[in-house]
Tab-separated table of N, CA and C in Angstrom:
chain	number	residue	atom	x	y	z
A	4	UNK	N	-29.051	-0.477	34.328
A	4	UNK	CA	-29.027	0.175	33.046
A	4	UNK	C	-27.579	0.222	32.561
A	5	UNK	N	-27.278	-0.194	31.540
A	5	UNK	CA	-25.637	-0.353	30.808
A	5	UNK	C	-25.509	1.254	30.392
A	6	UNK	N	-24.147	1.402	30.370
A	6	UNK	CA	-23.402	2.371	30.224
A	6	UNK	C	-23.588	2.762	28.301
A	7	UNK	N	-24.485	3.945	28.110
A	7	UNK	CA	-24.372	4.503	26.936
A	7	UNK	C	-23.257	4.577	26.282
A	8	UNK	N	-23.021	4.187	24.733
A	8	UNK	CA	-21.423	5.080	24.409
A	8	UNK	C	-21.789	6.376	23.204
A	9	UNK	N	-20.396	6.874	23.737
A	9	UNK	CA	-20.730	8.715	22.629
A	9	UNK	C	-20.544	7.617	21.241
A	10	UNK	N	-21.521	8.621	20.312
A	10	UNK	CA	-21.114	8.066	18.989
A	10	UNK	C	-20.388	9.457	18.193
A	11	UNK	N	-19.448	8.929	17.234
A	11	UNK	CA	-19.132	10.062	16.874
A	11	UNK	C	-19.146	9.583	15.467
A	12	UNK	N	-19.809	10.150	14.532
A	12	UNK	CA	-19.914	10.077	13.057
A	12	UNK	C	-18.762	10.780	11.973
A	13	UNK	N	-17.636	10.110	11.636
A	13	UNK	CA	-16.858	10.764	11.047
A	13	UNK	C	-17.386	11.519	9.839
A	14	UNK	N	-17.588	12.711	9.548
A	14	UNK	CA	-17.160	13.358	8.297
A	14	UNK	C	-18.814	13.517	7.811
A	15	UNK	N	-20.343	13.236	8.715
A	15	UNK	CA	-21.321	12.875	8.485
A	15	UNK	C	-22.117	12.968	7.563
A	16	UNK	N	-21.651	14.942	6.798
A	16	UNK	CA	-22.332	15.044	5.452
A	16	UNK	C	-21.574	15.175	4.223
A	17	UNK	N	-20.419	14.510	4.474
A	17	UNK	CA	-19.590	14.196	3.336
A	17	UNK	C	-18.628	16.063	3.085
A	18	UNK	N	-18.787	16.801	3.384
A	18	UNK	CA	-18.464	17.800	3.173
A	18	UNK	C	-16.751	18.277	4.056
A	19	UNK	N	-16.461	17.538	4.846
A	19	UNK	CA	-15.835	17.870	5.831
A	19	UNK	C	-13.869	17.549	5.416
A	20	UNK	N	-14.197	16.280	4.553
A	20	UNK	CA	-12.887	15.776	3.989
A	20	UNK	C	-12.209	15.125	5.343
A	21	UNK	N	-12.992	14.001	5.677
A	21	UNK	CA	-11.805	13.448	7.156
A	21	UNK	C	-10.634	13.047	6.767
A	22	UNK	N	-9.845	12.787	5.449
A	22	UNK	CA	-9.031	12.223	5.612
A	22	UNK	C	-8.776	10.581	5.775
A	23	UNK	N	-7.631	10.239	5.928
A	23	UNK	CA	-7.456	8.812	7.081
A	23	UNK	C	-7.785	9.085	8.281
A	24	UNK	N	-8.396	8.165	8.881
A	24	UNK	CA	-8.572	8.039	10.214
A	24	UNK	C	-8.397	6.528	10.730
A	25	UNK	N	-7.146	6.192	11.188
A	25	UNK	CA	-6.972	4.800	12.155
A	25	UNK	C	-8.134	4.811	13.403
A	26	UNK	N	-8.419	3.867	13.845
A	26	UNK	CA	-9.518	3.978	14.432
A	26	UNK	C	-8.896	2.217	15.042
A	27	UNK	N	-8.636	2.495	16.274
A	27	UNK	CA	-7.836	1.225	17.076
A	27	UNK	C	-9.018	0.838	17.854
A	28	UNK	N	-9.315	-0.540	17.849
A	28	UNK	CA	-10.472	-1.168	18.310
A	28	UNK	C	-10.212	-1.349	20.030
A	29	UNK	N	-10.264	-0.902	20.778
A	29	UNK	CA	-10.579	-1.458	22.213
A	29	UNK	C	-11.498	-0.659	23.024
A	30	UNK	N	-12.144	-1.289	24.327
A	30	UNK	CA	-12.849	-0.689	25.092
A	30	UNK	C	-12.886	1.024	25.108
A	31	UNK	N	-13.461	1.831	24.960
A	31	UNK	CA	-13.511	3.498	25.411
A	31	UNK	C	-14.683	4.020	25.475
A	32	UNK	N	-16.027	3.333	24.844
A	32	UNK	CA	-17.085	3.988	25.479
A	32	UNK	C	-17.242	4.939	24.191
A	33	UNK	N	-16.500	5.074	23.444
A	33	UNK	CA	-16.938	5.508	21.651
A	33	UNK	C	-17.045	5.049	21.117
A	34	UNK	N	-17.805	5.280	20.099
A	34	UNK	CA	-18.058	4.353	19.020
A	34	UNK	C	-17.798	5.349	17.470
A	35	UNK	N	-16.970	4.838	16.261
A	35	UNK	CA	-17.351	5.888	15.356
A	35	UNK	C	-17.544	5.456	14.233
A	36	UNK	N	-18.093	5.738	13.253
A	36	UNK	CA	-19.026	5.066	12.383
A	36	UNK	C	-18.831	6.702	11.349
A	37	UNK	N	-18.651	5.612	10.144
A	37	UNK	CA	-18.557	5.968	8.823
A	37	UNK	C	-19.387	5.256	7.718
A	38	UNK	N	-19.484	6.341	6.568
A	38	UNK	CA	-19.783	6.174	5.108
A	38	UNK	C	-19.103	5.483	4.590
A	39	UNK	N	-18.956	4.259	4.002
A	39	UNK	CA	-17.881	2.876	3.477
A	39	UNK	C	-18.712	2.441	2.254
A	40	UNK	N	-17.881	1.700	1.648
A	40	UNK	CA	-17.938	0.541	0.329
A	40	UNK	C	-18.810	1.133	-0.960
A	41	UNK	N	-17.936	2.388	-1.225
A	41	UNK	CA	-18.404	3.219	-2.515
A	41	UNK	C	-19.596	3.327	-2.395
A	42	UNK	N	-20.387	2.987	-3.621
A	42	UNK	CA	-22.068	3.148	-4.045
A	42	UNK	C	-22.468	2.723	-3.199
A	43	UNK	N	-22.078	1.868	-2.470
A	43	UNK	CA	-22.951	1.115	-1.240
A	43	UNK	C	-23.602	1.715	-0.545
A	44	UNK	N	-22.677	2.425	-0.060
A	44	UNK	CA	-22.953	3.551	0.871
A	44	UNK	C	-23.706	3.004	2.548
A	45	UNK	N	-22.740	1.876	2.577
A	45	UNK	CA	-22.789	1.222	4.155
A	45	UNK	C	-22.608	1.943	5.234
A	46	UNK	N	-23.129	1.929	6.024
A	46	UNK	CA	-22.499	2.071	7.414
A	46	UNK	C	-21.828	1.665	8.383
A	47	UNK	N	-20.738	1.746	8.898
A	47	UNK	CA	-20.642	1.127	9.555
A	47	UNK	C	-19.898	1.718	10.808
A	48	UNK	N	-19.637	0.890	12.021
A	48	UNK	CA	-19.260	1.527	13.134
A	48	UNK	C	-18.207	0.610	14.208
A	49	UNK	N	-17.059	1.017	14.873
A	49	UNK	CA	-16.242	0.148	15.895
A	49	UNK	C	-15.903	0.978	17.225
A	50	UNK	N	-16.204	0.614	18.080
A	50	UNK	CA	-15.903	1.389	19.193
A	50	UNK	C	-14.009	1.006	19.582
A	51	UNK	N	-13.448	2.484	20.308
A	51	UNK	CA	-12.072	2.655	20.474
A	51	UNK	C	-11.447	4.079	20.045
A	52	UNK	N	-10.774	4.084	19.860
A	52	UNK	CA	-10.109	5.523	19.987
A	52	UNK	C	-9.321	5.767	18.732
A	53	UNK	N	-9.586	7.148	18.295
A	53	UNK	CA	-9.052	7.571	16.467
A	53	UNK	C	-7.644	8.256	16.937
A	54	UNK	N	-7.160	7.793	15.510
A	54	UNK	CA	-5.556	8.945	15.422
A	54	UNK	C	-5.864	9.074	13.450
A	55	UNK	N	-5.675	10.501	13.567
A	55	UNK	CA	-5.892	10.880	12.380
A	55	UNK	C	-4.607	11.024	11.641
A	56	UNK	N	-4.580	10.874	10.592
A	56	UNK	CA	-3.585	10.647	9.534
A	56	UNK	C	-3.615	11.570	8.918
A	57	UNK	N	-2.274	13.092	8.660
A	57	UNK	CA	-2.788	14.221	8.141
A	57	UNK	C	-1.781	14.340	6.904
A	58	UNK	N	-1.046	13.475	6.801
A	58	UNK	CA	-0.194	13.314	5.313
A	58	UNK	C	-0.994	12.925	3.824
A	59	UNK	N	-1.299	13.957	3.107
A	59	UNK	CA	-2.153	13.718	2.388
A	59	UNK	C	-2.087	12.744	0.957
A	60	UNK	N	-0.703	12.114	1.140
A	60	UNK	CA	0.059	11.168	-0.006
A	60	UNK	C	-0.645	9.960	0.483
A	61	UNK	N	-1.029	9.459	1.443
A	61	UNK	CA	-1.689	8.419	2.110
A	61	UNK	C	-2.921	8.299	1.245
A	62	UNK	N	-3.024	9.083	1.371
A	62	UNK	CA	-4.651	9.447	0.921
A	62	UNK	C	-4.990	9.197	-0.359
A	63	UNK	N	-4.125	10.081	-1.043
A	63	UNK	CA	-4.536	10.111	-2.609
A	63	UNK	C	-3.713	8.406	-3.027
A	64	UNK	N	-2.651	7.628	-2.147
A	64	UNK	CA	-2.660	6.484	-2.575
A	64	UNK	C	-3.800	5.394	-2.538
A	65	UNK	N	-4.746	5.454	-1.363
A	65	UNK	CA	-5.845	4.804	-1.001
A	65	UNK	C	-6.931	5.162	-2.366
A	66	UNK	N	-6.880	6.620	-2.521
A	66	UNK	CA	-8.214	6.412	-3.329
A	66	UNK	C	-7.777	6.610	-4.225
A	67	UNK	N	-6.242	6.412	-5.435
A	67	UNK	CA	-6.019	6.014	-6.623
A	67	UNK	C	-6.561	4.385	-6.595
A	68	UNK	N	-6.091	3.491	-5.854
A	68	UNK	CA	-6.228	2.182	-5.339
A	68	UNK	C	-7.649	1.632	-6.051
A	69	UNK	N	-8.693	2.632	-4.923
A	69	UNK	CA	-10.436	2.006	-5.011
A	69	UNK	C	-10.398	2.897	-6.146
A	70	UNK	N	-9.863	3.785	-6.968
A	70	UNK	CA	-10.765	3.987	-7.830
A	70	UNK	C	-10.987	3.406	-9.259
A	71	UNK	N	-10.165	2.193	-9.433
A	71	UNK	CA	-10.505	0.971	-10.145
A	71	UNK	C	-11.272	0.349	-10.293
A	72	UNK	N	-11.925	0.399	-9.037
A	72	UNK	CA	-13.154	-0.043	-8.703
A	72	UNK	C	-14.411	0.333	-9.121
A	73	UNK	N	-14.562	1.902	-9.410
A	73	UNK	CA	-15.805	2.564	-9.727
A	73	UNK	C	-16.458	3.063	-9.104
A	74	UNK	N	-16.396	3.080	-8.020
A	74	UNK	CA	-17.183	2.512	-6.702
A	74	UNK	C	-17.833	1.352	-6.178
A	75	UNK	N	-17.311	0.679	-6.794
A	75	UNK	CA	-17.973	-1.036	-6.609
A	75	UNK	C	-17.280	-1.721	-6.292
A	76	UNK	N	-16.268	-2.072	-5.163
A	76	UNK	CA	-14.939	-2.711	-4.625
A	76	UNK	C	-15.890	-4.495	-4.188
A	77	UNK	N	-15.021	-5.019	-4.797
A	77	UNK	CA	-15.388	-6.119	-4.111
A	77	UNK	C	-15.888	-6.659	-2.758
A	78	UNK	N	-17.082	-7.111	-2.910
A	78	UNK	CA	-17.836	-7.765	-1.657
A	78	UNK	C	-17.279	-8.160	-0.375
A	79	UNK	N	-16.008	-8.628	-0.863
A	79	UNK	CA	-15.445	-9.622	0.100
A	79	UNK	C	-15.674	-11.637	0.636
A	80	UNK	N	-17.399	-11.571	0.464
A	80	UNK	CA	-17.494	-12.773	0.745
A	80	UNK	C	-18.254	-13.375	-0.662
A	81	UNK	N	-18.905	-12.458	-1.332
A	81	UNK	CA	-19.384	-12.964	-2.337
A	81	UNK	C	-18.456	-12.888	-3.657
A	82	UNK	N	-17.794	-12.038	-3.374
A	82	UNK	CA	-16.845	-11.748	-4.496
A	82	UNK	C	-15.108	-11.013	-3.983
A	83	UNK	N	-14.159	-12.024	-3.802
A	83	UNK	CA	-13.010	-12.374	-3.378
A	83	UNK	C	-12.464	-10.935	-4.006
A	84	UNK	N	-11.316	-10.559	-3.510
A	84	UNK	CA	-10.396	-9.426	-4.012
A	84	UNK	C	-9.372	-10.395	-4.977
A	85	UNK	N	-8.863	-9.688	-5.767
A	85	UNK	CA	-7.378	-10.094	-6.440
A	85	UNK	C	-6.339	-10.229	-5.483
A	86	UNK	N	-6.056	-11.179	-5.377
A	86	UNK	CA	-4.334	-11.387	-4.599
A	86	UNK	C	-3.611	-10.365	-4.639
A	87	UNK	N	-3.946	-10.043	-6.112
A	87	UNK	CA	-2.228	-9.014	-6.736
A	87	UNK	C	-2.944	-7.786	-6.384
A	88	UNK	N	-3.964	-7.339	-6.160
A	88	UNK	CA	-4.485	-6.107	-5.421
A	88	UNK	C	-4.687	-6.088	-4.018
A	89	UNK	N	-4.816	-7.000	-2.898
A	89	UNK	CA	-4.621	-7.360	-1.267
A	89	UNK	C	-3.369	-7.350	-1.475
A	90	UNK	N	-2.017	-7.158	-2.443
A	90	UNK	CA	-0.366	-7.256	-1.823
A	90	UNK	C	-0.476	-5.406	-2.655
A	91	UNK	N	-0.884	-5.424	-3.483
A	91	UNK	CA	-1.013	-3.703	-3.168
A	91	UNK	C	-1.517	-3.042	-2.231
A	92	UNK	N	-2.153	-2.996	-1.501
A	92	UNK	CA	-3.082	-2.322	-0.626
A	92	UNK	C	-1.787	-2.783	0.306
A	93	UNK	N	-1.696	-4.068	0.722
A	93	UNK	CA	-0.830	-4.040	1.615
A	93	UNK	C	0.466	-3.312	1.783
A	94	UNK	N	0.797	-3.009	0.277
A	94	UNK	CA	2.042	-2.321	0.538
A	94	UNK	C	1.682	-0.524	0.561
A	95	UNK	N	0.368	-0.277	0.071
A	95	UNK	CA	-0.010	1.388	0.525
A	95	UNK	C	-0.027	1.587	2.041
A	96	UNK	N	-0.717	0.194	2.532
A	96	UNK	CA	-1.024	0.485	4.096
A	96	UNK	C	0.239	0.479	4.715
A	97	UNK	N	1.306	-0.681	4.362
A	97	UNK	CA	2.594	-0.517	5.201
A	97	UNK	C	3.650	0.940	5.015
A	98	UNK	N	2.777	1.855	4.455
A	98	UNK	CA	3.603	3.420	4.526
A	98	UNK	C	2.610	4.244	5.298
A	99	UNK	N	1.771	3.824	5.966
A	99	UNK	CA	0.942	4.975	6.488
A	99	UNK	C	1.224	4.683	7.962
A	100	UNK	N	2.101	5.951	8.627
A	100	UNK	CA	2.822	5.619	9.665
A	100	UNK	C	1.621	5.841	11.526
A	101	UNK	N	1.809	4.933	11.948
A	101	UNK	CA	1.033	4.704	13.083
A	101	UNK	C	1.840	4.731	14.457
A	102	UNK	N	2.611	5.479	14.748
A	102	UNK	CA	3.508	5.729	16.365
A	102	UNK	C	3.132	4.920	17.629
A	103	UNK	N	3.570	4.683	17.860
A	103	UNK	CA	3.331	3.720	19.439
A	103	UNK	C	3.938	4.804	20.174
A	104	UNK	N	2.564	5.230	21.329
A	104	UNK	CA	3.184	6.420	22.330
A	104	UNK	C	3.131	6.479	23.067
A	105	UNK	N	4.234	7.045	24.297
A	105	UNK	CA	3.478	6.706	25.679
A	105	UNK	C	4.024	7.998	25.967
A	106	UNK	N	4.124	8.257	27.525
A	106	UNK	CA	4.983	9.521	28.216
A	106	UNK	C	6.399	9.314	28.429
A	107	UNK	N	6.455	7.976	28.214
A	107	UNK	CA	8.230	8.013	27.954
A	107	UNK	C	8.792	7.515	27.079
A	108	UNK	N	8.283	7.317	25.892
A	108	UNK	CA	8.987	6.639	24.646
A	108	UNK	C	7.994	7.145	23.265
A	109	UNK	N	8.508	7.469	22.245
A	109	UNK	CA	7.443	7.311	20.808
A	109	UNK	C	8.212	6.143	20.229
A	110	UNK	N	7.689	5.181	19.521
A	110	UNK	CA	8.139	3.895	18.594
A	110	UNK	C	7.767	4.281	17.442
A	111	UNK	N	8.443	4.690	16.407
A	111	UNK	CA	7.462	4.743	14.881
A	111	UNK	C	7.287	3.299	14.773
A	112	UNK	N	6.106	3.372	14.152
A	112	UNK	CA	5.616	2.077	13.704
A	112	UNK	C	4.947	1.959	12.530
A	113	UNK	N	4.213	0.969	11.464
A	113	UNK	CA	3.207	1.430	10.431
A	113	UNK	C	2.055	0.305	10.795
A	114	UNK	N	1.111	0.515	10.005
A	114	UNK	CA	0.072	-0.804	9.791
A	114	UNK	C	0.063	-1.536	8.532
A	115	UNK	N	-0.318	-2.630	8.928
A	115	UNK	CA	-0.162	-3.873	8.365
A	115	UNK	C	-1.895	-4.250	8.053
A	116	UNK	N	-2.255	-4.490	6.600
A	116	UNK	CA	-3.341	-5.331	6.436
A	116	UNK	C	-3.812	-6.263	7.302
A	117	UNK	N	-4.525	-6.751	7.998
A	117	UNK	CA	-5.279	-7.667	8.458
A	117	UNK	C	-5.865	-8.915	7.481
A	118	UNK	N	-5.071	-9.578	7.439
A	118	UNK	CA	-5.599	-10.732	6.094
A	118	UNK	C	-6.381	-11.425	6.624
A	119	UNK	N	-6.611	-11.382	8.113
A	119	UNK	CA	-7.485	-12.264	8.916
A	119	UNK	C	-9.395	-11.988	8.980
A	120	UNK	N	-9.397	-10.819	8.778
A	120	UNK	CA	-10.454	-10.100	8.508
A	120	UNK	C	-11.214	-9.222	6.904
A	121	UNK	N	-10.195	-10.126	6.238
A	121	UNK	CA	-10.567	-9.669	5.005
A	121	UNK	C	-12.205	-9.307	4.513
A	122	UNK	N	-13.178	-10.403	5.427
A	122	UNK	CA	-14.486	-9.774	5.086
A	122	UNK	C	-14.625	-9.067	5.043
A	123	UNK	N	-14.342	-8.183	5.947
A	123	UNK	CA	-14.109	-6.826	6.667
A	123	UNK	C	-13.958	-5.830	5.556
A	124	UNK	N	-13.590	-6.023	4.931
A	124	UNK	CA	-12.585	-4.902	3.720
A	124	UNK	C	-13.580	-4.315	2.805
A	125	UNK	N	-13.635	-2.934	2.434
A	125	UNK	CA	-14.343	-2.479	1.431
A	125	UNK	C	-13.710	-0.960	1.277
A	126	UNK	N	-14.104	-0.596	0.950
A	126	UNK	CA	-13.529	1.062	0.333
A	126	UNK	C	-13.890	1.673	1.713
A	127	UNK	N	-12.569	1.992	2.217
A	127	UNK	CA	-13.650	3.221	3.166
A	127	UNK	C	-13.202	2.066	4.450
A	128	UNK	N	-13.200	1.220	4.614
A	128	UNK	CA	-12.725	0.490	5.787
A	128	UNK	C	-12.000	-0.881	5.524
A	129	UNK	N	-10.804	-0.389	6.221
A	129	UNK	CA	-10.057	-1.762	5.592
A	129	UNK	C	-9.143	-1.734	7.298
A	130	UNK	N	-9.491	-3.202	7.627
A	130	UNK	CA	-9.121	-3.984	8.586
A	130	UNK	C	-7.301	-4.023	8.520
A	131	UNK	N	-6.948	-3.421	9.976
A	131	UNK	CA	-4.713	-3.185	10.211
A	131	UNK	C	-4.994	-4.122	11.343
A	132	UNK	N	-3.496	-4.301	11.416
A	132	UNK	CA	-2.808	-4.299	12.878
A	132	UNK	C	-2.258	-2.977	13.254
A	133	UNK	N	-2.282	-2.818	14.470
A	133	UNK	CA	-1.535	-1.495	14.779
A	133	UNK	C	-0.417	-1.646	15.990
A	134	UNK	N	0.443	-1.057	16.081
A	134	UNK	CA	1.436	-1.277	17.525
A	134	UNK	C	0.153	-1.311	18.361
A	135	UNK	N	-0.755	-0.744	18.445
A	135	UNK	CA	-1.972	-1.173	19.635
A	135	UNK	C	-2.589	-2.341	20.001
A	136	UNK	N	-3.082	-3.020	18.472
A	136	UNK	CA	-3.901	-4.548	18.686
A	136	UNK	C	-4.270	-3.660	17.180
A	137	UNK	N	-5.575	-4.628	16.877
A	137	UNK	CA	-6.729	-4.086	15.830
A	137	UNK	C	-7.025	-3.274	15.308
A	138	UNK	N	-7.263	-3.081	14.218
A	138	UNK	CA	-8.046	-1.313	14.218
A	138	UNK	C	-8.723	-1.223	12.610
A	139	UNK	N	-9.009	-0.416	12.217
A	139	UNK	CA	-9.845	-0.083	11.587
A	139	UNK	C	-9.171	1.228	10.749
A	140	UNK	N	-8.655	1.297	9.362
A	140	UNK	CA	-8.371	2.289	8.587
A	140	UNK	C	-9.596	2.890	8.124
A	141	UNK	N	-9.836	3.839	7.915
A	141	UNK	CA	-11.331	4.529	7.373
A	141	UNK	C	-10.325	5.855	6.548
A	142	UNK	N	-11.042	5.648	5.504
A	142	UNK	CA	-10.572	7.010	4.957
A	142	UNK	C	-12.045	7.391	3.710
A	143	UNK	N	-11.603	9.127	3.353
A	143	UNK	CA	-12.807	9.397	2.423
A	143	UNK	C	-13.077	8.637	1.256
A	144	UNK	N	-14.152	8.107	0.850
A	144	UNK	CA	-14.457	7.168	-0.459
A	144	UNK	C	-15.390	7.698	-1.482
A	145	UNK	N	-15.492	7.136	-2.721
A	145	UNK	CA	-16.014	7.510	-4.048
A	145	UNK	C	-17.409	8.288	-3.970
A	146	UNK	N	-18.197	8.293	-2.470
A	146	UNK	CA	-19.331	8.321	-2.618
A	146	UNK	C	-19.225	9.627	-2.675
């Protein structure tokens, strides 16, 4: 029998205000899963471990960003983003600071868009690099 993982549902009835939440993709046996891509109102989920983002300028830059959108952010595969809006986003994401930490050193660090995973991208989850590997930005969206 395989090893269950905890799920943890960020923010589940919308009431809670999570914030940003980085959400670094590797092995841990969690999984956490959010409300994404405006009206859509997708689900979706990555197992690995969260660091929450409590600077609230982050925030209100992300959802000035999607709210151009309407709630209707581009598809991704059916319908491409603007260039000149993937080098904005990129430059909101490269201020939202992500620390590399251990017990004997902190590194400030930030995240970086993932242009590699652009499918990936919708309101509410947008694909970094992190000093870790991978990860997953999630923050509150239009819905």
């Amino acid at each position: 029998m395989g090893q269950k993982h905890a799920y943890v549902f960020l923010d589940p009835d919308g009431t809670q205000g999570a914030g940003i939440v980085v959400i670094v993709q590797t092995p841990t046996g969690v999984v956490y899963a959010s409300q994404v891509g405006g009206m859509r109102n997708e689900e979706r989920a990555v197992e690995g471990f969260a660091v929450p983002n409590f600077h609230p300028s982050h925030l209100e830059a992300l959802t000035a960003f999607f709210d151009r959108y309407q709630g209707s952010p581009p598809d991704g595969l059916k319908c491409p983003w603007p260039a000149s809006h993937l080098d904005e986003l990129a430059q909101i994401i490269s201020c939202v600071p992500l620390w590399h930490t251990s017990r004997e050193h902190d590194t400030p660090a930030v995240l970086t868009l993932d242009r590699d995973r652009l499918e990936e991208l919708t309101e509410g989850w947008i694909p970094v690099d992190t000093a870790y590997g991978p990860g997953i930005l999630t923050h509150q969206n239009c819905d």
